[in-house]
PDB file of C-alpha atoms in Angstrom:
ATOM      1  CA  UNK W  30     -37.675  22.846 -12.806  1.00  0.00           C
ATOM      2  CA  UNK W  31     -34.902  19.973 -11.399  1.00  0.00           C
ATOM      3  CA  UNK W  32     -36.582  17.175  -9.602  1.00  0.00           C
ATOM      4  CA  UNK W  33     -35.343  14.728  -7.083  1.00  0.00           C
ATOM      5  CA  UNK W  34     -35.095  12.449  -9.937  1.00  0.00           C
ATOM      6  CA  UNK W  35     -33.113  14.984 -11.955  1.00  0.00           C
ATOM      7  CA  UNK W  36     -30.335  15.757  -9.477  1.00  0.00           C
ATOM      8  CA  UNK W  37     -29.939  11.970  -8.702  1.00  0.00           C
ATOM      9  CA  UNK W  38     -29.265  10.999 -12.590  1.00  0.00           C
ATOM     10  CA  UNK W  39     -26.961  13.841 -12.374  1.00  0.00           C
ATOM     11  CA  UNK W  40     -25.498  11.918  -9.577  1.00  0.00           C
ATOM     12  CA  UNK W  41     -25.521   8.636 -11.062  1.00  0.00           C
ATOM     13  CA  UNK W  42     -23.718   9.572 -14.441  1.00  0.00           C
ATOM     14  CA  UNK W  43     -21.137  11.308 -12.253  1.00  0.00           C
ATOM     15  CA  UNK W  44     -20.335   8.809 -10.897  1.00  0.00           C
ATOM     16  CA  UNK W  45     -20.140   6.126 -14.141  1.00  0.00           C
ATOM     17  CA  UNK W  46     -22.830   3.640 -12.762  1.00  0.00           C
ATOM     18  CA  UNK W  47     -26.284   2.191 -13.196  1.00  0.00           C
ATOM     19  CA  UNK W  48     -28.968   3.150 -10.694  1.00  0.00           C
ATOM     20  CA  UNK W  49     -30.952   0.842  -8.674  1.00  0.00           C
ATOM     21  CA  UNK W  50     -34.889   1.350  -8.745  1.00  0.00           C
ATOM     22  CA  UNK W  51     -37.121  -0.722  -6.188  1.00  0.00           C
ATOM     23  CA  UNK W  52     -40.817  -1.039  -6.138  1.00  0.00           C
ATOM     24  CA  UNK W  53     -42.999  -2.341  -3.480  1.00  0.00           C
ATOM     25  CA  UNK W  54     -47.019  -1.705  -2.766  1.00  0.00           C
ATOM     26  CA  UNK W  55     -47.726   1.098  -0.656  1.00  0.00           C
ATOM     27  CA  UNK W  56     -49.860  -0.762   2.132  1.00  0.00           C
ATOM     28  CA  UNK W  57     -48.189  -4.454   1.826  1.00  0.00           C
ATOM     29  CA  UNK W  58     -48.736  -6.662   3.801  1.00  0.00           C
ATOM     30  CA  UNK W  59     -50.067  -3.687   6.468  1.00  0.00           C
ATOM     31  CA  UNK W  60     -49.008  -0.099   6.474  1.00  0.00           C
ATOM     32  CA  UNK W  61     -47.013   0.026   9.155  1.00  0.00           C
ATOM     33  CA  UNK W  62     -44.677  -2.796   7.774  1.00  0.00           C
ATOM     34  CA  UNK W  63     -44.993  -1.210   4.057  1.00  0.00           C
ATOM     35  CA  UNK W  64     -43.658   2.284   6.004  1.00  0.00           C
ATOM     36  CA  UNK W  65     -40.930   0.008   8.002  1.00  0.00           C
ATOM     37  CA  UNK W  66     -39.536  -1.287   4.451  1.00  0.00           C
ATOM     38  CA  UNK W  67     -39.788   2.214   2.274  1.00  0.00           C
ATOM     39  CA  UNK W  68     -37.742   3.861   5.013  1.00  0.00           C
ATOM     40  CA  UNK W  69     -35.147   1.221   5.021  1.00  0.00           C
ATOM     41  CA  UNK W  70     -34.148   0.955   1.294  1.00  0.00           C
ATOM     42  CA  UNK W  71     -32.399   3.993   0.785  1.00  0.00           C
ATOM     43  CA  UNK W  72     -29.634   2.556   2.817  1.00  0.00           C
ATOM     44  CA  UNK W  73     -30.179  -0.847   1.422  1.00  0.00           C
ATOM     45  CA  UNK W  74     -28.912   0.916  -2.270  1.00  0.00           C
ATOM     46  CA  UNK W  75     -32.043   2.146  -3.531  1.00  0.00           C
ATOM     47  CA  UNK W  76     -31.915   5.040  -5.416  1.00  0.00           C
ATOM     48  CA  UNK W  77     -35.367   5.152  -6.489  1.00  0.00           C
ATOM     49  CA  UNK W  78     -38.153   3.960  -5.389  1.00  0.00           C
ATOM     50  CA  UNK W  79     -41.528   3.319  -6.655  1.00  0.00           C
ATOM     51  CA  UNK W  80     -44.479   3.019  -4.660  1.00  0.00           C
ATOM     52  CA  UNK W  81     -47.219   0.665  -6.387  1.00  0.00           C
ATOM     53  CA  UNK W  82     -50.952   2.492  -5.554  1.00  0.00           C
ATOM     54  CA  UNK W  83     -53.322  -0.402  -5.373  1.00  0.00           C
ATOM     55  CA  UNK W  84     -55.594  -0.565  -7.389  1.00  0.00           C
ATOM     56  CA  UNK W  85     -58.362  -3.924  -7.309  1.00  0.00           C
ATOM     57  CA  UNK W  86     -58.034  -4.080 -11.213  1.00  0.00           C
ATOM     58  CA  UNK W  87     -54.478  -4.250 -12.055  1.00  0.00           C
ATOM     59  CA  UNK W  88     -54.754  -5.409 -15.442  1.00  0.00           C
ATOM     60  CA  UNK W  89     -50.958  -4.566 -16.607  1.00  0.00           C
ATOM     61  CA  UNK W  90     -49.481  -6.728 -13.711  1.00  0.00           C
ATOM     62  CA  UNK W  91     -48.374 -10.209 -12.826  1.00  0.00           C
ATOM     63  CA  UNK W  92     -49.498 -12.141 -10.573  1.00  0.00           C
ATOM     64  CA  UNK W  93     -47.367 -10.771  -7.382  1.00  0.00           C
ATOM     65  CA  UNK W  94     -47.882  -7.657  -7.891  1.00  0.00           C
ATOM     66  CA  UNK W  95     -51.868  -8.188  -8.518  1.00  0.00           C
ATOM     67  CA  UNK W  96     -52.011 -10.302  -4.986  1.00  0.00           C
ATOM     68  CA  UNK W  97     -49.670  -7.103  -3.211  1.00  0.00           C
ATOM     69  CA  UNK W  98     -52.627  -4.820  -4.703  1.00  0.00           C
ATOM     70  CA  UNK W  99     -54.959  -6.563  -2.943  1.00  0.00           C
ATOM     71  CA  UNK W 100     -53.236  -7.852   0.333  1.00  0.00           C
ATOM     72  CA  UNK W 101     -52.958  -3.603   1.184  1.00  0.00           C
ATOM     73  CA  UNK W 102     -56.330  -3.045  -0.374  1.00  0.00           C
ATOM     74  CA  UNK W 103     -57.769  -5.795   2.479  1.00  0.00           C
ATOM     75  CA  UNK W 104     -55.369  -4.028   4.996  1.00  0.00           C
ATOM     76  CA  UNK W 105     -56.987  -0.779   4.073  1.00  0.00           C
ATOM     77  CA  UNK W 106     -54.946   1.165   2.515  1.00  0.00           C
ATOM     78  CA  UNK W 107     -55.934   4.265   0.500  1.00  0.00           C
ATOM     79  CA  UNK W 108     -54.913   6.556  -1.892  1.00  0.00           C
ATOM     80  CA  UNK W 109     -54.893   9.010   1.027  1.00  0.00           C
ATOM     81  CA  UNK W 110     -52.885   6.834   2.999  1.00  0.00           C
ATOM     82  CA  UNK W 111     -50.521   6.114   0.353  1.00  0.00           C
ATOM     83  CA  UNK W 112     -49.730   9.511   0.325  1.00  0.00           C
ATOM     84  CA  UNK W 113     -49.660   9.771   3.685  1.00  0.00           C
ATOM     85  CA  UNK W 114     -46.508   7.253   3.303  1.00  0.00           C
ATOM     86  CA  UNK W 115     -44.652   9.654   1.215  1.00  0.00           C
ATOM     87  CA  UNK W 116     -45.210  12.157   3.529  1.00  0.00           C
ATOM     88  CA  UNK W 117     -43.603  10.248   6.402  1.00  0.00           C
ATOM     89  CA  UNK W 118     -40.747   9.189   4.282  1.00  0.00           C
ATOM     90  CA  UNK W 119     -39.746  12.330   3.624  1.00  0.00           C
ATOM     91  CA  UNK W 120     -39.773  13.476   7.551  1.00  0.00           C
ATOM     92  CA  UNK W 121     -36.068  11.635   7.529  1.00  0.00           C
ATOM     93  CA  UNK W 122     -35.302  11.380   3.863  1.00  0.00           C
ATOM     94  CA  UNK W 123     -35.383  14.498   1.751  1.00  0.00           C
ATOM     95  CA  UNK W 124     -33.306  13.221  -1.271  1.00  0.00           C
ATOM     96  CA  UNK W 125     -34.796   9.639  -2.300  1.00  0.00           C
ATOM     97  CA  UNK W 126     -36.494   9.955  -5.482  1.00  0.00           C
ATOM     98  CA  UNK W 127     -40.283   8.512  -5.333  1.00  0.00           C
ATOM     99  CA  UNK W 128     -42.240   7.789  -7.625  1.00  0.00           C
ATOM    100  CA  UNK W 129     -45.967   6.582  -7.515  1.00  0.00           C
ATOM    101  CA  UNK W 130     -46.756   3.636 -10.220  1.00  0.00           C
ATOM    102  CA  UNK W 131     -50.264   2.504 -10.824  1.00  0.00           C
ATOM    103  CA  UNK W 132     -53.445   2.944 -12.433  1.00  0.00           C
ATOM    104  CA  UNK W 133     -55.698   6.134 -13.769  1.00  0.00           C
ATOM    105  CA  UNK W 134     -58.742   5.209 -12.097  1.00  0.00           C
ATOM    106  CA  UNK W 135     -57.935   5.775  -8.708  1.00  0.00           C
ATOM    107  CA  UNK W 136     -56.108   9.327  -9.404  1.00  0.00           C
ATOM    108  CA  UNK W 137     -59.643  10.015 -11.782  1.00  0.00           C
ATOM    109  CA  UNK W 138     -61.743   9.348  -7.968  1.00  0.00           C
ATOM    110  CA  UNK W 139     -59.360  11.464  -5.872  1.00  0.00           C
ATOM    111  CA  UNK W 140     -59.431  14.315  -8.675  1.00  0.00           C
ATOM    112  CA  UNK W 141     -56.673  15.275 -10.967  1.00  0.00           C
ATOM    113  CA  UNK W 142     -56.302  18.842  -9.727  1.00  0.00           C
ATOM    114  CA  UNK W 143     -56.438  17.520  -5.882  1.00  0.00           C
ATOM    115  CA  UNK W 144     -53.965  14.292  -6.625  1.00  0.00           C
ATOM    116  CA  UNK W 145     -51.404  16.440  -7.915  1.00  0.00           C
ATOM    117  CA  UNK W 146     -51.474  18.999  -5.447  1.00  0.00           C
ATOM    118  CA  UNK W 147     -51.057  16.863  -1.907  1.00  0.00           C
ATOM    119  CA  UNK W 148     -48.628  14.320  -4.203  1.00  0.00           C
ATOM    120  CA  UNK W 149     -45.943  17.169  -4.537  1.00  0.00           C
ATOM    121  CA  UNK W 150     -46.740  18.582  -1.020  1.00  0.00           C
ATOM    122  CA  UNK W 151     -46.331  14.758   0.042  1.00  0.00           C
ATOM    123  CA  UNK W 152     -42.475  15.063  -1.510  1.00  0.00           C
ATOM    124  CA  UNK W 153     -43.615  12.732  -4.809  1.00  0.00           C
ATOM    125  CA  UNK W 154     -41.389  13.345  -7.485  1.00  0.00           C
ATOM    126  CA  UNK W 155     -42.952  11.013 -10.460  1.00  0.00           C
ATOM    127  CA  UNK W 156     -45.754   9.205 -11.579  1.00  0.00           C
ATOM    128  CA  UNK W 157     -46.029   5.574 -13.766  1.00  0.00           C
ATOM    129  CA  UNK W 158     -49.620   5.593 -15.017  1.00  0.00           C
ATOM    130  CA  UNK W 159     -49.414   2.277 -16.877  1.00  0.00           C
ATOM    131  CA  UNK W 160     -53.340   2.771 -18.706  1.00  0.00           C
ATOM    132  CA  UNK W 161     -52.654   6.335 -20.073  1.00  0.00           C
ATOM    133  CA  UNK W 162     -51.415   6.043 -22.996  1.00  0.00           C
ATOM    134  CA  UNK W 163     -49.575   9.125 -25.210  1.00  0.00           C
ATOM    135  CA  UNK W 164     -53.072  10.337 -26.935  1.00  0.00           C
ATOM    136  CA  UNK W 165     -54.779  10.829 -23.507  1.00  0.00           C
ATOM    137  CA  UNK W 166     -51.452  13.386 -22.113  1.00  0.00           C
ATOM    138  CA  UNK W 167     -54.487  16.301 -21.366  1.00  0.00           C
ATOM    139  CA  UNK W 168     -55.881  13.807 -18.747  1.00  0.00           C
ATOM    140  CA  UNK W 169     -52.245  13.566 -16.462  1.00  0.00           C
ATOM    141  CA  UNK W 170     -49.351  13.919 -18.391  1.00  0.00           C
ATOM    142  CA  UNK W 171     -49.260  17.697 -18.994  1.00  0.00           C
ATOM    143  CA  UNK W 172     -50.960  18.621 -15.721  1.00  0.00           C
ATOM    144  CA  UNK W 173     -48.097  16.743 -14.010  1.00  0.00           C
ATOM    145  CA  UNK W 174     -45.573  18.210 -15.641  1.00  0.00           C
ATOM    146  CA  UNK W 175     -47.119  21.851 -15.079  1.00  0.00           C
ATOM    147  CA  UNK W 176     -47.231  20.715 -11.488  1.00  0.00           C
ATOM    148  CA  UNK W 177     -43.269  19.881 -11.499  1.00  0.00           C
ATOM    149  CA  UNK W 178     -43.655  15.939 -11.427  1.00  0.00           C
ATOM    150  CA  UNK W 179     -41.663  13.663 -13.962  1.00  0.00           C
ATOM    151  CA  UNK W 180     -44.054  11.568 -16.296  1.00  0.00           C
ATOM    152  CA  UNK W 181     -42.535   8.267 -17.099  1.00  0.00           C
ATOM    153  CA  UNK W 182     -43.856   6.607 -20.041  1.00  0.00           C
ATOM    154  CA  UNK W 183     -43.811   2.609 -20.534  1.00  0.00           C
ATOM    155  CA  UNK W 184     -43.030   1.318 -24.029  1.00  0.00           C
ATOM    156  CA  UNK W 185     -41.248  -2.412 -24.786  1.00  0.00           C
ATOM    157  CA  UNK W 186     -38.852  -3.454 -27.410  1.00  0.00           C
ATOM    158  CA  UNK W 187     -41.953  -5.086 -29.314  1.00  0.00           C
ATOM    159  CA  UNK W 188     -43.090  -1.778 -29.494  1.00  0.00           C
ATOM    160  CA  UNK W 189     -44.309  -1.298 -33.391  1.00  0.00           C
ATOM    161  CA  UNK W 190     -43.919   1.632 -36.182  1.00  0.00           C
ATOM    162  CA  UNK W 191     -47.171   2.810 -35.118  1.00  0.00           C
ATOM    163  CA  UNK W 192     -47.293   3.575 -31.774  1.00  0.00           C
ATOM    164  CA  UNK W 193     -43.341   4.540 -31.381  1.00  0.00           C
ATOM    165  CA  UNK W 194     -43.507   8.286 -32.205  1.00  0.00           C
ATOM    166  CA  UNK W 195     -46.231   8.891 -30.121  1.00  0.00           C
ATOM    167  CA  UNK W 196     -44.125   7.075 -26.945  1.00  0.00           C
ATOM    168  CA  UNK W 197     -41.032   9.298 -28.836  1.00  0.00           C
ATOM    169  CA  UNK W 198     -42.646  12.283 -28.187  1.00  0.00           C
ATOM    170  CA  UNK W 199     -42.262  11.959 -24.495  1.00  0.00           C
ATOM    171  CA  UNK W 200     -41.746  15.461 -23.105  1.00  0.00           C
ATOM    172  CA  UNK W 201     -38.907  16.605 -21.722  1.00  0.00           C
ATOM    173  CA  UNK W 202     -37.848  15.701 -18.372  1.00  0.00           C
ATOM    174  CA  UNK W 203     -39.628  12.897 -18.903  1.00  0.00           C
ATOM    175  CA  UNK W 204     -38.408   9.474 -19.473  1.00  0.00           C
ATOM    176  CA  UNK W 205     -39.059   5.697 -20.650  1.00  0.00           C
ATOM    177  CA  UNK W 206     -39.797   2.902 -19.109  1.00  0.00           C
ATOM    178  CA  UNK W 207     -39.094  -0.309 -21.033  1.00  0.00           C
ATOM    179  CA  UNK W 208     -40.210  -4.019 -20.387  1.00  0.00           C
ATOM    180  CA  UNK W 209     -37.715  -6.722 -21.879  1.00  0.00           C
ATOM    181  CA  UNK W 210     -39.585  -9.804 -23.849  1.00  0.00           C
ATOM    182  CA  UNK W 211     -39.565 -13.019 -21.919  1.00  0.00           C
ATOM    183  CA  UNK W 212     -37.485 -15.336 -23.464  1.00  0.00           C
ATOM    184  CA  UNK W 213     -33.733 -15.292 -24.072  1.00  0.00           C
ATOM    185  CA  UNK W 214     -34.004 -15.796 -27.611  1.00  0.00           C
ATOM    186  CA  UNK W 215     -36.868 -13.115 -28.036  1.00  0.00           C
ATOM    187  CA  UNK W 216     -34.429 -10.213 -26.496  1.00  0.00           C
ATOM    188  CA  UNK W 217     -31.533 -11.530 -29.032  1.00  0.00           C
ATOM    189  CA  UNK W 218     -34.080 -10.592 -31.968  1.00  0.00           C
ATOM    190  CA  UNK W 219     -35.349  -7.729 -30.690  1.00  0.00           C
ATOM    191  CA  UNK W 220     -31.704  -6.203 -29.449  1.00  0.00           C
ATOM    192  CA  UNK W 221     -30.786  -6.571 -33.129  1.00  0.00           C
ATOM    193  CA  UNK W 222     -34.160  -5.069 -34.773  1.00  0.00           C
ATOM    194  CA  UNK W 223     -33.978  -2.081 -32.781  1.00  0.00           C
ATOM    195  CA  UNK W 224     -30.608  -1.580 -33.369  1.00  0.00           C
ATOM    196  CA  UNK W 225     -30.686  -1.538 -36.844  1.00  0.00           C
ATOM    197  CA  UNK W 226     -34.352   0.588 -36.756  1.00  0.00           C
ATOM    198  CA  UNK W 227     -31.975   3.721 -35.504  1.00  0.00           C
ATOM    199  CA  UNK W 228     -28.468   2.533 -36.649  1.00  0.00           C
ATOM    200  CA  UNK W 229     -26.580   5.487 -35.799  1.00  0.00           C
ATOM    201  CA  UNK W 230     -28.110   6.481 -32.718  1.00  0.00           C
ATOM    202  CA  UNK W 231     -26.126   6.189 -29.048  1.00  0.00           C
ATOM    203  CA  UNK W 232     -27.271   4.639 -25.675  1.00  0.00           C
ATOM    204  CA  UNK W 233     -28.765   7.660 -23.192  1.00  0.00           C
ATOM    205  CA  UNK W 234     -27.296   8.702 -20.239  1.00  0.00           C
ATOM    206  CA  UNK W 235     -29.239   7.870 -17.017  1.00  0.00           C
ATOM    207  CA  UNK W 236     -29.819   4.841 -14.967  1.00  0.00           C
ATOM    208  CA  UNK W 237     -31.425   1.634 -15.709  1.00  0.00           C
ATOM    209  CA  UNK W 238     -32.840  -1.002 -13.062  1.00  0.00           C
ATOM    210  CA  UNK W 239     -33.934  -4.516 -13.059  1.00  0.00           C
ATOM    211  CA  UNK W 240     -36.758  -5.567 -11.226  1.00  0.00           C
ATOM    212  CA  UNK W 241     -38.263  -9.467 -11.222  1.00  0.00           C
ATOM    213  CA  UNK W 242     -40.144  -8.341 -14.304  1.00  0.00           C
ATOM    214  CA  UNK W 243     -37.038  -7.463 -16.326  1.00  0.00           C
ATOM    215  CA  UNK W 244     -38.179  -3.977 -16.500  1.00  0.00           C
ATOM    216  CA  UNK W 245     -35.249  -1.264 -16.958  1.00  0.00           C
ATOM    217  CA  UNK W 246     -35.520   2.571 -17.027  1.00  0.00           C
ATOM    218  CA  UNK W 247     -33.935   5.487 -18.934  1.00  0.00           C
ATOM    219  CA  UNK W 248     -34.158   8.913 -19.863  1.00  0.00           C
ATOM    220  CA  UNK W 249     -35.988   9.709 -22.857  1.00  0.00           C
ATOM    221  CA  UNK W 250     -34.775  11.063 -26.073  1.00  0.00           C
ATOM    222  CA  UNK W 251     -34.852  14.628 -26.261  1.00  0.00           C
ATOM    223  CA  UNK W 252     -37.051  14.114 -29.620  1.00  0.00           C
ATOM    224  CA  UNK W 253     -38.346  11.876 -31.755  1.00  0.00           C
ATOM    225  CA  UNK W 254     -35.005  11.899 -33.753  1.00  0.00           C
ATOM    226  CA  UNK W 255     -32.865  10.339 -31.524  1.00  0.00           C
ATOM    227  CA  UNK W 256     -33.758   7.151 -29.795  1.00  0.00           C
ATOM    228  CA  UNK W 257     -31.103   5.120 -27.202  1.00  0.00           C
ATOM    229  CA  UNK W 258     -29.560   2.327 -29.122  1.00  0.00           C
ATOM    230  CA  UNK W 259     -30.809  -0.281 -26.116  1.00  0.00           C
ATOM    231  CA  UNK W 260     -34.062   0.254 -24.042  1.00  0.00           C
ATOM    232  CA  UNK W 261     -33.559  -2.654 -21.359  1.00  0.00           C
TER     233      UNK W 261
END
């Protein structure tokens, strides 16, 4: 089953360039303001967007993002509401990729069977679900695939022996979300280690972003046997 997100990497590698993925808090500073912002970035550039859920326990998040969370949690937004958002958006927009980046906890409350349901009746096209990691796929991953979402997994160059195959095995249309390291001189030594961990291997067509965070996104590797040659 294509996707939103599908038909606009299509799109993208068409036409030879990177893609540019936004992300904002559904909810900050108020809703109506968060709604006012969503619906203008498509013809800012944007050709993704991610929605942030709020969540009051963001532990995988900075500071800014952590003080969005709560700024629309105080404005009272929801997880009903945040849907609600998507909803709207796609009254005038029926080709902007969205995709909903947060925490398990909230989607747990609302009920896995019920989230999925009104998110791709909503128009929601993928889900970030930074605390599930590859061993718990029954809980989201798999349902959301079934349900004809994309499941983007997070990783990071740092990412060691152990835990790679299991972030490899990434289904597929699926893809990976990577976080460069900090420093300037970290990156250089990571660049070269995973370079030389798959030295015959090729970059992946799709798009990649950078956000304030340094974080970058492409598709995933069909298998575990062939990884892109840079992940940020």
């Amino acid at each position: 089953m294509s996707t939103r997100i599908d038909h606009r990497f299509a799109a993208l590698a068409g036409a030879g360039r990177c893609g540019l993925v936004t992300f904002l808090m559904a909810g900050d500073p108020d809703p109506e303001t968060s709604f006012a912002i969503i619906e203008a970035l498509p013809q800012a550039g944007a050709d993704v967007i991610e929605i942030g859920m709020p969540f009051t326990d963001p532990m995988a998040d900075g500071p800014a993002i952590q003080a969005a969370g709560l700024r629309a949690l105080h404005a009272g937004q929801t997880m009903v509401k945040t849907l609600d958002l998507v909803r709207r958006f796609r009254r005038s927009d029926d080709t902007t990729p969205i995709v909903l980046m947060g925490y398990y906890n909230p989607i747990y409350i609302y009920g896995v069977k019920r989230f999925l349901a009104d998110a791709v009746a909503a128009g929601v096209d993928g889900l970030i679900v930074v605390d599930l990691p590859p061993e718990e796929d029954t809980e989201l991953c798999l349902p959301a695939l079934a349900a004809g979402l994309n499941f983007i997994r997070l990783a990071t160059p740092t990412t060691d022996d152990r835990r790679l195959p299991a972030v490899l095995r990434t289904p597929p249309d699926s893809f990976i979300m990577s976080r460069s390291p900090g420093s300037p001189a970290r990156r250089r030594r990571t660049r070269g280690g995973w370079r030389r961990r798959w030295p015959g291997s090729s970059a992946t067509p799709g798009f990649r972003s950078r956000s304030a965070s340094g974080s970058r996104m492409r598709r995933a590797p069909p298998s575990s046997r062939v990884a892109p040659r840079e992940w940020w």
